[in-house]
mmCIF file of C-alpha atoms and ligand atoms in Angstrom:
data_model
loop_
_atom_site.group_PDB
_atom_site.id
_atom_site.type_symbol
_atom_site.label_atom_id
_atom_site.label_comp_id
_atom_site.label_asym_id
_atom_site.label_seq_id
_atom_site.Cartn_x
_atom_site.Cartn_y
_atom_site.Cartn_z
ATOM 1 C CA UNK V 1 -15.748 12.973 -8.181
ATOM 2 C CA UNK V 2 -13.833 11.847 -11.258
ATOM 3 C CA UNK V 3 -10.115 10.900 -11.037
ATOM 4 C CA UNK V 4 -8.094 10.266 -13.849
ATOM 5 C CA UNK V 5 -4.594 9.842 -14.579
ATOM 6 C CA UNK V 6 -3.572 9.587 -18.196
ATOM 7 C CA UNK V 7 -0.814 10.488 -19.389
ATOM 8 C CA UNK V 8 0.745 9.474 -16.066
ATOM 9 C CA UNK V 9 3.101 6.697 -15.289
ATOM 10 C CA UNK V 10 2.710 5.096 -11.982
ATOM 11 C CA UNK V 11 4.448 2.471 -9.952
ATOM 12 C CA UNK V 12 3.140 0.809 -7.225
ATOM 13 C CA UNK V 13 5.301 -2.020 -5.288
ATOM 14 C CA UNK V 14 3.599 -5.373 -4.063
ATOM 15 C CA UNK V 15 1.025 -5.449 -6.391
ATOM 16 C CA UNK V 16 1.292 -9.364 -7.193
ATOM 17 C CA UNK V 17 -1.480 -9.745 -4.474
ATOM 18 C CA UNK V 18 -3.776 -8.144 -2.004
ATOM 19 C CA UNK V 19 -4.147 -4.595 -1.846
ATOM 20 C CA UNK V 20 -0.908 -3.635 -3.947
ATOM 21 C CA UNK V 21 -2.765 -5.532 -6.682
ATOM 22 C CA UNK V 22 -6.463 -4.003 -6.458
ATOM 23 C CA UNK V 23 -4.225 -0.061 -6.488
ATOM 24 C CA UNK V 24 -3.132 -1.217 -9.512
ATOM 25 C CA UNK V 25 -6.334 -2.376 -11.166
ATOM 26 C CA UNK V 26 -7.617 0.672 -10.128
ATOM 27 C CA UNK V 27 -4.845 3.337 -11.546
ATOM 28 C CA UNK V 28 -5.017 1.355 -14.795
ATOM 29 C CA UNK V 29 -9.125 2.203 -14.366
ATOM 30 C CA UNK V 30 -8.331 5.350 -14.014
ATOM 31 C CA UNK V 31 -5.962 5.737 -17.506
ATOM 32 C CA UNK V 32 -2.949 5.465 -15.895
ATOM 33 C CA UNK V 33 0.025 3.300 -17.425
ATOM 34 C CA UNK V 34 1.179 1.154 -14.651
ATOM 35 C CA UNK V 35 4.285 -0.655 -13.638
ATOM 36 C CA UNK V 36 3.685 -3.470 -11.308
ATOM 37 C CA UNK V 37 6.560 -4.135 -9.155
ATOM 38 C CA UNK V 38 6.848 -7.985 -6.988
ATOM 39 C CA UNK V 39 8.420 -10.747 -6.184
ATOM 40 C CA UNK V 40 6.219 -13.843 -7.861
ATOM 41 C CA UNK V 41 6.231 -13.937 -11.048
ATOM 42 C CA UNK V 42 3.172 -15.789 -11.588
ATOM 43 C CA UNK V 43 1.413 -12.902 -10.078
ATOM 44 C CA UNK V 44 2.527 -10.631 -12.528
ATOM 45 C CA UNK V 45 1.452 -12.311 -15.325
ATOM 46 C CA UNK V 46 -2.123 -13.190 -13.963
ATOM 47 C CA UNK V 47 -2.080 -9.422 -13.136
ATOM 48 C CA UNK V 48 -0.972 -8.396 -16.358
ATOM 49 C CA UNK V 49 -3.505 -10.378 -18.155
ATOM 50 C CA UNK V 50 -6.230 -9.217 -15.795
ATOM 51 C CA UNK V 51 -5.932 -5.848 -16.098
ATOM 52 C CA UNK V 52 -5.864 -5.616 -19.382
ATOM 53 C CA UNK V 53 -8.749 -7.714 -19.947
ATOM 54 C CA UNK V 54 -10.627 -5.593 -17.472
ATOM 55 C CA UNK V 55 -9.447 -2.025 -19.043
ATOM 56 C CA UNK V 56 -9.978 -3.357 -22.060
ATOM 57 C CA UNK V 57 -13.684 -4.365 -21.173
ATOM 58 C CA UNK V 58 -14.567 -1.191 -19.786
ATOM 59 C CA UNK V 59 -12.441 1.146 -21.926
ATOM 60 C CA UNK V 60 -12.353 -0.181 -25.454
ATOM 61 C CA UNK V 61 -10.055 2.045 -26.936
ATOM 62 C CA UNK V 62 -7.250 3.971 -26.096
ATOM 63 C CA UNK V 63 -5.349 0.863 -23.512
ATOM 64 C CA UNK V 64 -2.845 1.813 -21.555
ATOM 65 C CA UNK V 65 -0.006 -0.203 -20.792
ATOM 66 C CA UNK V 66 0.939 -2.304 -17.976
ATOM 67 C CA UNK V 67 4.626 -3.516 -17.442
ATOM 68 C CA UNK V 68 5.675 -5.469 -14.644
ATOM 69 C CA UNK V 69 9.262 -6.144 -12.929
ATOM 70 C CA UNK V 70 10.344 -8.580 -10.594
ATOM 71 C CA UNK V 71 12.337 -7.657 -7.441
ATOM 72 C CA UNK V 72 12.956 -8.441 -4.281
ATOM 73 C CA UNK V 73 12.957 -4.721 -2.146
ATOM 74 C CA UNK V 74 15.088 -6.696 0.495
ATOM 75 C CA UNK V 75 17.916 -6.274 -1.808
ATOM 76 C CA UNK V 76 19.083 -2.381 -1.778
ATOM 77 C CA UNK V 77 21.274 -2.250 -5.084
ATOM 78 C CA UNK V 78 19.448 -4.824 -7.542
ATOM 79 C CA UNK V 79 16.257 -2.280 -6.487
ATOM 80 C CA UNK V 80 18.062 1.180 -6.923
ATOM 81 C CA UNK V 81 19.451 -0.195 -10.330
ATOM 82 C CA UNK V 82 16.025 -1.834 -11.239
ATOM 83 C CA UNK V 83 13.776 1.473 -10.406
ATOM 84 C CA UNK V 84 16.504 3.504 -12.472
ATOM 85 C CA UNK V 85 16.129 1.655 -15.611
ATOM 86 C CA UNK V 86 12.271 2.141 -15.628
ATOM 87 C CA UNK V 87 12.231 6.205 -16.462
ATOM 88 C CA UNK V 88 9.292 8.384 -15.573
ATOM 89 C CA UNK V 89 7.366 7.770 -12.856
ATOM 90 C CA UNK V 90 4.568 10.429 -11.837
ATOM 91 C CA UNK V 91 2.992 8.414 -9.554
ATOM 92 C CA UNK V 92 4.231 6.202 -6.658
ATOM 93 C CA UNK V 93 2.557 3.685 -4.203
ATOM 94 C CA UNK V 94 5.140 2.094 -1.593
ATOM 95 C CA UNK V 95 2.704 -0.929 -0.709
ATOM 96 C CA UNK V 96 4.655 -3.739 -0.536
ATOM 97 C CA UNK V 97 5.778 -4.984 3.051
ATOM 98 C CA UNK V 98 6.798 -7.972 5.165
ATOM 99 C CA UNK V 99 4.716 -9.337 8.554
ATOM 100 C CA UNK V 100 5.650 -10.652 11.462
ATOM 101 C CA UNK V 101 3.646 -11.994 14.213
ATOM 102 C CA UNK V 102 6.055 -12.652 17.046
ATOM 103 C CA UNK V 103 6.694 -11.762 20.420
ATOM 104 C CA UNK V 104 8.349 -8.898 21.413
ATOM 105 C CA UNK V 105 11.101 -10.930 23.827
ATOM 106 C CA UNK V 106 11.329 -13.633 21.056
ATOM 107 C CA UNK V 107 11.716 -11.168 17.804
ATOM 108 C CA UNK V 108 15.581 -12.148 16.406
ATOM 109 C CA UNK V 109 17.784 -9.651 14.818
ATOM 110 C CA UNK V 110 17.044 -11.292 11.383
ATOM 111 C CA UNK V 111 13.802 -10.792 11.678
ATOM 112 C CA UNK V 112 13.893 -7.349 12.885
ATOM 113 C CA UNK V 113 16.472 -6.528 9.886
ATOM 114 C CA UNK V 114 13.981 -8.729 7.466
ATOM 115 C CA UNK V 115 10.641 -6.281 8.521
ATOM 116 C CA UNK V 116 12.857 -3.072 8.206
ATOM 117 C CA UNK V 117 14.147 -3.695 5.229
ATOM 118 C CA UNK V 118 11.471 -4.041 3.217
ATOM 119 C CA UNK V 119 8.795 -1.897 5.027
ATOM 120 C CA UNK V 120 11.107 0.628 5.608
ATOM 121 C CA UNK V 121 14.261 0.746 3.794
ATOM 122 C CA UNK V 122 13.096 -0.520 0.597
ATOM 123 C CA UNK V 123 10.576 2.371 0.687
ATOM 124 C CA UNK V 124 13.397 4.627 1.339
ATOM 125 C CA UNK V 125 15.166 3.555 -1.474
ATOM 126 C CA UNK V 126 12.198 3.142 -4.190
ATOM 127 C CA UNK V 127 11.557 6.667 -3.157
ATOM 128 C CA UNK V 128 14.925 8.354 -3.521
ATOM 129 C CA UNK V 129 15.025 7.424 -7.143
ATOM 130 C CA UNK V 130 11.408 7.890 -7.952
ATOM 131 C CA UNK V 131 11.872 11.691 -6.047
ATOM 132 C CA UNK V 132 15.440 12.465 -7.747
ATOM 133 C CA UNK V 133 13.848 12.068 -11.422
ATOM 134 C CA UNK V 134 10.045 14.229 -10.818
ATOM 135 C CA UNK V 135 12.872 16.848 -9.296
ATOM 136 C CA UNK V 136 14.583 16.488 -12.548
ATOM 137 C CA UNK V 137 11.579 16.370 -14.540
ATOM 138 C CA UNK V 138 10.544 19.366 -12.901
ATOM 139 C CA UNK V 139 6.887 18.426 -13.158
ATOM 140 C CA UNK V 140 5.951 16.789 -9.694
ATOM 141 C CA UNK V 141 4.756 14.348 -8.463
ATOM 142 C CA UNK V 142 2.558 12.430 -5.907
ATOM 143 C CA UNK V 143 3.548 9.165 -3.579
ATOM 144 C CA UNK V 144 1.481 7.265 -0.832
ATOM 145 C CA UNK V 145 2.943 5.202 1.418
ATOM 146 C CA UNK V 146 0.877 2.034 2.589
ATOM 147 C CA UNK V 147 1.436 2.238 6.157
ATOM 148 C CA UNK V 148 -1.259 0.574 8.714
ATOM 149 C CA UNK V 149 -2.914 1.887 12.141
ATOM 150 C CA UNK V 150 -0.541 -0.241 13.475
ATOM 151 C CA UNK V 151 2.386 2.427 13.407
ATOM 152 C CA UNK V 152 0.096 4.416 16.135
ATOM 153 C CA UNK V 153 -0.718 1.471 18.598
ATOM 154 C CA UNK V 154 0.604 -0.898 20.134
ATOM 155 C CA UNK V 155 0.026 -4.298 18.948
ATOM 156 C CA UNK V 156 1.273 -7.620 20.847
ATOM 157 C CA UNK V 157 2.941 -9.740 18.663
ATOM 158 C CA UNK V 158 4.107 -7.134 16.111
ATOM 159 C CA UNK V 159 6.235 -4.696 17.769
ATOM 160 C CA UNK V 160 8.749 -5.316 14.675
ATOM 161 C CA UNK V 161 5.922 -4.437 11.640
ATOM 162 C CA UNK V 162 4.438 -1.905 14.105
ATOM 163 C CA UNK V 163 7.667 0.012 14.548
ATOM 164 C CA UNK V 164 8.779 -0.606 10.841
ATOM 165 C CA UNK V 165 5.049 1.375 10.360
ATOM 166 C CA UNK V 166 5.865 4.249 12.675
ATOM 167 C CA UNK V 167 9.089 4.851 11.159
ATOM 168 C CA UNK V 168 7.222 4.615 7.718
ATOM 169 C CA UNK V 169 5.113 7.486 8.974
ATOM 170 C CA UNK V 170 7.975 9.152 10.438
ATOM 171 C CA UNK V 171 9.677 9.373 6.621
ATOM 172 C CA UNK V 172 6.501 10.592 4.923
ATOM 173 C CA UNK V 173 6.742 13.428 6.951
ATOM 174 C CA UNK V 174 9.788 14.158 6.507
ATOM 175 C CA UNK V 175 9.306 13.796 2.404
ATOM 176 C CA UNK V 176 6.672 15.756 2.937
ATOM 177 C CA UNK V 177 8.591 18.226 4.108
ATOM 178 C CA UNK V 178 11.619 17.864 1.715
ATOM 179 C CA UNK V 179 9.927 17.547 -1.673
ATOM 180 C CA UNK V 180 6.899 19.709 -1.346
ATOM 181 C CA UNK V 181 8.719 22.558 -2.603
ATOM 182 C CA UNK V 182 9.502 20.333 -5.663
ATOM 183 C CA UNK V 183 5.429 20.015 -6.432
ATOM 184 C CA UNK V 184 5.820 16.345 -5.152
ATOM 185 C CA UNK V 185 3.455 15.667 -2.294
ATOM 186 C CA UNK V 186 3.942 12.463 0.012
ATOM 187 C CA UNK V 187 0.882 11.141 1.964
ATOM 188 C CA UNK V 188 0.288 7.774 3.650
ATOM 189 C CA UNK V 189 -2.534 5.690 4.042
ATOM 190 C CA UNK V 190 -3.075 4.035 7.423
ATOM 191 C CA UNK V 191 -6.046 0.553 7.003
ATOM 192 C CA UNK V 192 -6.500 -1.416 10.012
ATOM 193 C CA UNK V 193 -7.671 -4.966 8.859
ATOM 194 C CA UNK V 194 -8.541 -5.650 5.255
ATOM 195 C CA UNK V 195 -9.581 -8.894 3.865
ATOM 196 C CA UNK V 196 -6.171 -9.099 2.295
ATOM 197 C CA UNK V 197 -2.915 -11.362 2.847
ATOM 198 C CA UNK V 198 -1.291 -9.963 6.464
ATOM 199 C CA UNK V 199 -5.256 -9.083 7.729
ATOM 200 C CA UNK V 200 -6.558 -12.472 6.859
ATOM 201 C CA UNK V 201 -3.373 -13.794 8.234
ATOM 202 C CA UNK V 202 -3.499 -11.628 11.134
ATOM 203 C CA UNK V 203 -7.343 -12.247 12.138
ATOM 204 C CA UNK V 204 -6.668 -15.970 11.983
ATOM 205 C CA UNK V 205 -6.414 -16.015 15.125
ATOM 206 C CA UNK V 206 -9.558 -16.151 16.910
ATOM 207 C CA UNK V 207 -8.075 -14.258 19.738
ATOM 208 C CA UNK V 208 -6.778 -11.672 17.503
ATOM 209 C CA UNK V 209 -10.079 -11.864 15.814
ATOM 210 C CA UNK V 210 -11.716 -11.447 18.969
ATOM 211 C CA UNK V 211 -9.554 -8.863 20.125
ATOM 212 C CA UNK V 212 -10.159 -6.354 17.364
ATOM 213 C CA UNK V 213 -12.563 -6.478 15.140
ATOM 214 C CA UNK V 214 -15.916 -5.406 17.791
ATOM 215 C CA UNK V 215 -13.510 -2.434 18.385
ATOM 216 C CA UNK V 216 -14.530 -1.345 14.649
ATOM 217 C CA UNK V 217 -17.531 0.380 14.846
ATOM 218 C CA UNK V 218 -18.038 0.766 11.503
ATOM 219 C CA UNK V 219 -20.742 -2.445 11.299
ATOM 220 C CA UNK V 220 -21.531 -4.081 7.791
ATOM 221 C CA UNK V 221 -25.299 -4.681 6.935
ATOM 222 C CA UNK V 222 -25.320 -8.437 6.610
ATOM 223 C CA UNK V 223 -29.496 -8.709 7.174
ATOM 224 C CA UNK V 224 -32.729 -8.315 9.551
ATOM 225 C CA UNK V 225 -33.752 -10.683 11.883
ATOM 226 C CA UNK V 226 -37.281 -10.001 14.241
ATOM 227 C CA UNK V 227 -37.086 -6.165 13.612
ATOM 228 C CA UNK V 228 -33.373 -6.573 14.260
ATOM 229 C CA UNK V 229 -30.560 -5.096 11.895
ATOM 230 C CA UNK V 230 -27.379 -7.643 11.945
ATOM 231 C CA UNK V 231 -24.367 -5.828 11.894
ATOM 232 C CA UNK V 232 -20.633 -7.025 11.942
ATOM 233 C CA UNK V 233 -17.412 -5.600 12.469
ATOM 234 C CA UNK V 234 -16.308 -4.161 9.220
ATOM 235 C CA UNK V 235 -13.119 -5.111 7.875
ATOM 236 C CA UNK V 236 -11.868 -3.269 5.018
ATOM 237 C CA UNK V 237 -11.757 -4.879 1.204
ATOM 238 C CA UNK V 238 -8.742 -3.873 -0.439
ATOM 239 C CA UNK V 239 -10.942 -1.839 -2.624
ATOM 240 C CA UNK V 240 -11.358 0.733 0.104
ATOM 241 C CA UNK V 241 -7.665 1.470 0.379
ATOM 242 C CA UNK V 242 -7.151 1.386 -3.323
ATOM 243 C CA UNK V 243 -10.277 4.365 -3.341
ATOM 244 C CA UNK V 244 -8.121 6.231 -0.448
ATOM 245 C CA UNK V 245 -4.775 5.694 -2.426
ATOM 246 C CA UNK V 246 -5.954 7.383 -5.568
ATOM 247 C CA UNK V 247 -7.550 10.116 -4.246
ATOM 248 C CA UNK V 248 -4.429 11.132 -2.309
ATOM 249 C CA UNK V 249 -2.277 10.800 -5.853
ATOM 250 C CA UNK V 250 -4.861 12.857 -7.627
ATOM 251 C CA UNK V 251 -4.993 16.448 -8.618
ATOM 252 C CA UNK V 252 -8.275 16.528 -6.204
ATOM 253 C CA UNK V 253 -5.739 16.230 -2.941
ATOM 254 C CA UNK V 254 -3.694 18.980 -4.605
ATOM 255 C CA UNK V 255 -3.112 20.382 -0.989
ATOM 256 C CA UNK V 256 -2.975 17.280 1.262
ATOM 257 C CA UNK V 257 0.655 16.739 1.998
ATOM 258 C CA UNK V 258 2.394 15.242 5.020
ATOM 259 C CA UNK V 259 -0.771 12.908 6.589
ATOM 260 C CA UNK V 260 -1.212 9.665 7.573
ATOM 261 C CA UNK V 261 -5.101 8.832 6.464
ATOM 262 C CA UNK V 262 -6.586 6.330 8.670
ATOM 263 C CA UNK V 263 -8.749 3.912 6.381
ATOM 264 C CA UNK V 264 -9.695 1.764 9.377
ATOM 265 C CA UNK V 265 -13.591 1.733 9.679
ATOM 266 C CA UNK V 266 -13.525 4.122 13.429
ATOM 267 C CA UNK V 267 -11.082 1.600 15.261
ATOM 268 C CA UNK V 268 -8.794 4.396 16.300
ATOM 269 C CA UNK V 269 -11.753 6.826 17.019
ATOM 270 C CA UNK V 270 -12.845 4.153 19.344
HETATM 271 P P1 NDP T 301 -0.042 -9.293 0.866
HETATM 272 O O1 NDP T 301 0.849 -10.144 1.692
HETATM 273 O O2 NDP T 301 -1.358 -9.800 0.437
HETATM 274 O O3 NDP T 301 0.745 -8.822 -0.445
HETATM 275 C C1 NDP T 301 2.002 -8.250 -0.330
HETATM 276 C C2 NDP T 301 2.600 -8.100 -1.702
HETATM 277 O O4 NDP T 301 3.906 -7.491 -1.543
HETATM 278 C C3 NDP T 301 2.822 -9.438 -2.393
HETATM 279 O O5 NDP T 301 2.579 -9.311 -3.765
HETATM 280 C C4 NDP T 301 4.295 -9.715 -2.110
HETATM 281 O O6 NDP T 301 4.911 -10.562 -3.075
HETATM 282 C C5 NDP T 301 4.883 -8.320 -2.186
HETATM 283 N N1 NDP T 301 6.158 -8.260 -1.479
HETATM 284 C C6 NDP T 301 6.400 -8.612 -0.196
HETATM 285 N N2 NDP T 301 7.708 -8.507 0.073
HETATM 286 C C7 NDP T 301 8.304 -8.079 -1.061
HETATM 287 C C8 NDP T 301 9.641 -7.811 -1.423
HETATM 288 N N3 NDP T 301 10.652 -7.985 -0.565
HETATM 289 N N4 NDP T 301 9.913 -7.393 -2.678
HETATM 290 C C9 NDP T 301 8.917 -7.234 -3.578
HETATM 291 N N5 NDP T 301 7.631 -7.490 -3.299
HETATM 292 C C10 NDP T 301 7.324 -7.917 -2.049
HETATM 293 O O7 NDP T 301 -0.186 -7.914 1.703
HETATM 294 P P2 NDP T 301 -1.460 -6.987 1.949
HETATM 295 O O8 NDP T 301 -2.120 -6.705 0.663
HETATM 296 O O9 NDP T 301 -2.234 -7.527 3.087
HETATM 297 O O10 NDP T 301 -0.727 -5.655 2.480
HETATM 298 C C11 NDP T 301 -0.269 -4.676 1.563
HETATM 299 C C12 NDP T 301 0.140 -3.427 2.357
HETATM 300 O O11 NDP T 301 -0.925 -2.995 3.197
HETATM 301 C C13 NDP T 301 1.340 -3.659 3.281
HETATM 302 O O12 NDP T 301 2.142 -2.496 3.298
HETATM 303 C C14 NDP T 301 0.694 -3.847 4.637
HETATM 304 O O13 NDP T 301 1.563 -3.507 5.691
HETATM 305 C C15 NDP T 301 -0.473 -2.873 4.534
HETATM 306 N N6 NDP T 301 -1.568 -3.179 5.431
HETATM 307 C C16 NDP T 301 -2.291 -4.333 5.266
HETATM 308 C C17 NDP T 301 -3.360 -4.591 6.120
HETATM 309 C C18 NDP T 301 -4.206 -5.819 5.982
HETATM 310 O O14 NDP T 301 -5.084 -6.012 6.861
HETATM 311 N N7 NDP T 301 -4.062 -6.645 4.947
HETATM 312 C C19 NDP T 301 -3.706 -3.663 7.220
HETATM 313 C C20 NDP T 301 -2.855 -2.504 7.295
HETATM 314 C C21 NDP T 301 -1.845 -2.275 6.426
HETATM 315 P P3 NDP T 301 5.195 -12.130 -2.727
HETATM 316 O O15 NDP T 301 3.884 -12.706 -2.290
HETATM 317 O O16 NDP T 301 5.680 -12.658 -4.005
HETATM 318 O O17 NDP T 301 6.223 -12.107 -1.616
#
C-alpha cells in the first residue's frame, strides 16, 4: 500500500525528538511539505538538515520543503498567532505533550495545569486554527491526535498525563463529530511504550519495567537457544506509530473517523 502526500502541507507538533520527529521524516518520505513545530531549537535544525538529506537521498528530484517554528504550546496566544501566520495546512499531527510521573495525592495544581495545557489545551488550540482554515479552504482535511493507552487505564503515578489522554480522546470525538461534515476527519493514535523520550523515561523504572512490559504479548525475535525461540516484550519504535499516523491522514483511511487506534503490541487485549 502506497501513501503519498504531495501537494499537501502538513504540521505536526513535537517533532524536535522522539516520535513527533520520526512522523515527520516520514510525511516528508511520503512528498509531503512539512512544518515542524517545537520548543528546542537545536532540534529543528538537526531535523531540518536530516530530512532533507534523507529525502534528498532517496528522492533526488522534486524536494519538498521543510520549515520549522519554535513555540512553546503552553502559551495559548503566542500559539494561536504563530499557527495563523503559517497558511495551509492539509495535514495535522497533535504529538507534542508533557509527562508526569507523580503520585496521585502529591500531583500540585501547577503541575496538573502544566500536563493540561499542553496535552490538552494546546491541542485544542493548534486545532481550532488548523480546522477554521481546511473549512475555509473548503478542501478537507485529516488530523491525528497522539494520544497513548494510557487515556483508557489506569496508571499509578500518572493520573495527570492519563487524564490529560482521556480528555484528548474525549475531543477527537467530538471533532470527529463536528468537522466530518467539512471532509476533515480526526482520528487518534493510542502507543503504549515506545523506545522514545516519556517510554524510555517511563520504563526506567525497573518496577515500571517490570510491571508492564510481559503484559505485551506481542514478543520480539531476539534469537534461538537449545530449540528455544527467545522472545521479549515488544516495545514499540517510534517508527510504528509514525506507520499508524500516516495511514490514518491518508486518502486510504478515507472512512475512518472518530477512533482511537491502539498501536500498543496486544497490551490492552491482554
Ligand atoms: P519526547 O519527550 O521524546 O518528545 C516530545 C517532543 O514534544 C519534544 O520535541 C518536545 O520539545 C516537544 N514539546 C514538549 N512540550 C512542548 C511544548 N510545550 N511546546 C512545543 N513543543 C513541546 O516524547 P515522545 O516522542 O515519547 O512522545 C510523543 C507523543 O507520544 C506524546 O504525545 C506522548 O504522550 C505520546 N506517547 C508516547 C509514548 C512513549 O512510550 N514514548 C507512549 C504513548 C504515547 P522539547 O524537548 O524541546 O521540550
Amino acid at each position: 500500500m502506497e501513501i503519498r502526500f504531495d501537494g499537501k502541507r502538513a504540521l505536526v507538533t513535537g517533532s524536535g525528538k522522539g516520535i513527533g520527529r520520526e512522523i515527520i521524516k516520514k510525511l516528508a518520505k511520503c512528498g509531503a511539505e512539512c512544518i515542524a513545530l517545537s520548543r528546542t531549537q537545536e532540534d529543528l535544525d538537526s531535523l531540518k538538515t536530516e530530512v532533507c538529506e534523507s529525502v534528498f537521498m532517496t528522492l533526488a528530484l522534486g524536494v519538498p520543503g521543510i520549515q520549522t517554528i519554535r513555540v512553546d504550546l503552553a502559551d495559548w496566544t503566542e500559539t494561536r498567532q504563530a499557527i495563523e501566520s503559517l497558511g495551509q495546512i492539509d495535514l495535522l499531527v497533535n504529538n507534542a505533550a508533557a509527562f508526569l510521573m507523580c503520585p496521585f495525592l502529591d500531583t500540585s495544581e501547577e503541575e496538573i495545569d502544566r500536563i493540561f495545557d499542553v496535552n490538552f489545551k494546546g491541542v485544542f488550540n493548534v486545532s481550532q486554527v488548523v480546522a477554521r482554515g481546511m473549512i475555509e479552504r473548503g478542501n478537507g482535511g485529516a488530523i491525528v491526535n497522539v494520544s497513548s493507552n494510557a487515556s483508557m487505564i489506569g496508571i499509578k503515578t500518572l493520573a495527570s498525563y492519563c487524564s490529560s489522554k482521556g480528555a484528548l480522546d474525549s475531543l477527537t470525538r467530538v471533532m470527529a463529530t463536528e468537522l466530518g461534515p467539512h471532509k476533515i476527519r480526526v482520528n487518534s493514535v493510542n502507543p503504549a511504550v515506545v523506545n522514545a523520550g516519556m517510554g524510555i523515561a517511563y520504563v526506567s523504572d525497573p518496577k515500571n519495567a517490570e510491571n508492564f512490559l510481559p503484559r505485551i504479548p506481542l514478543g520480539k525475535y531476539v534469537g534461538q537457544c537449545e530449540n528455544m525461540i527467545l522472545y521479549i516484550p515488544c516495545v514499540s519504535e517510534s517508527e510504528d506509530v509514525a506507520n499508524a499516523v500516516s495511514f490514518l491522514l491518508s486518502d486510504k483511511a478515507g472512512s475512518v473517523n472518530g477512533i482511537c487506534m491502539l498501536v500498543d503490541g496486544g497490551l490492552a487485549a491482554n
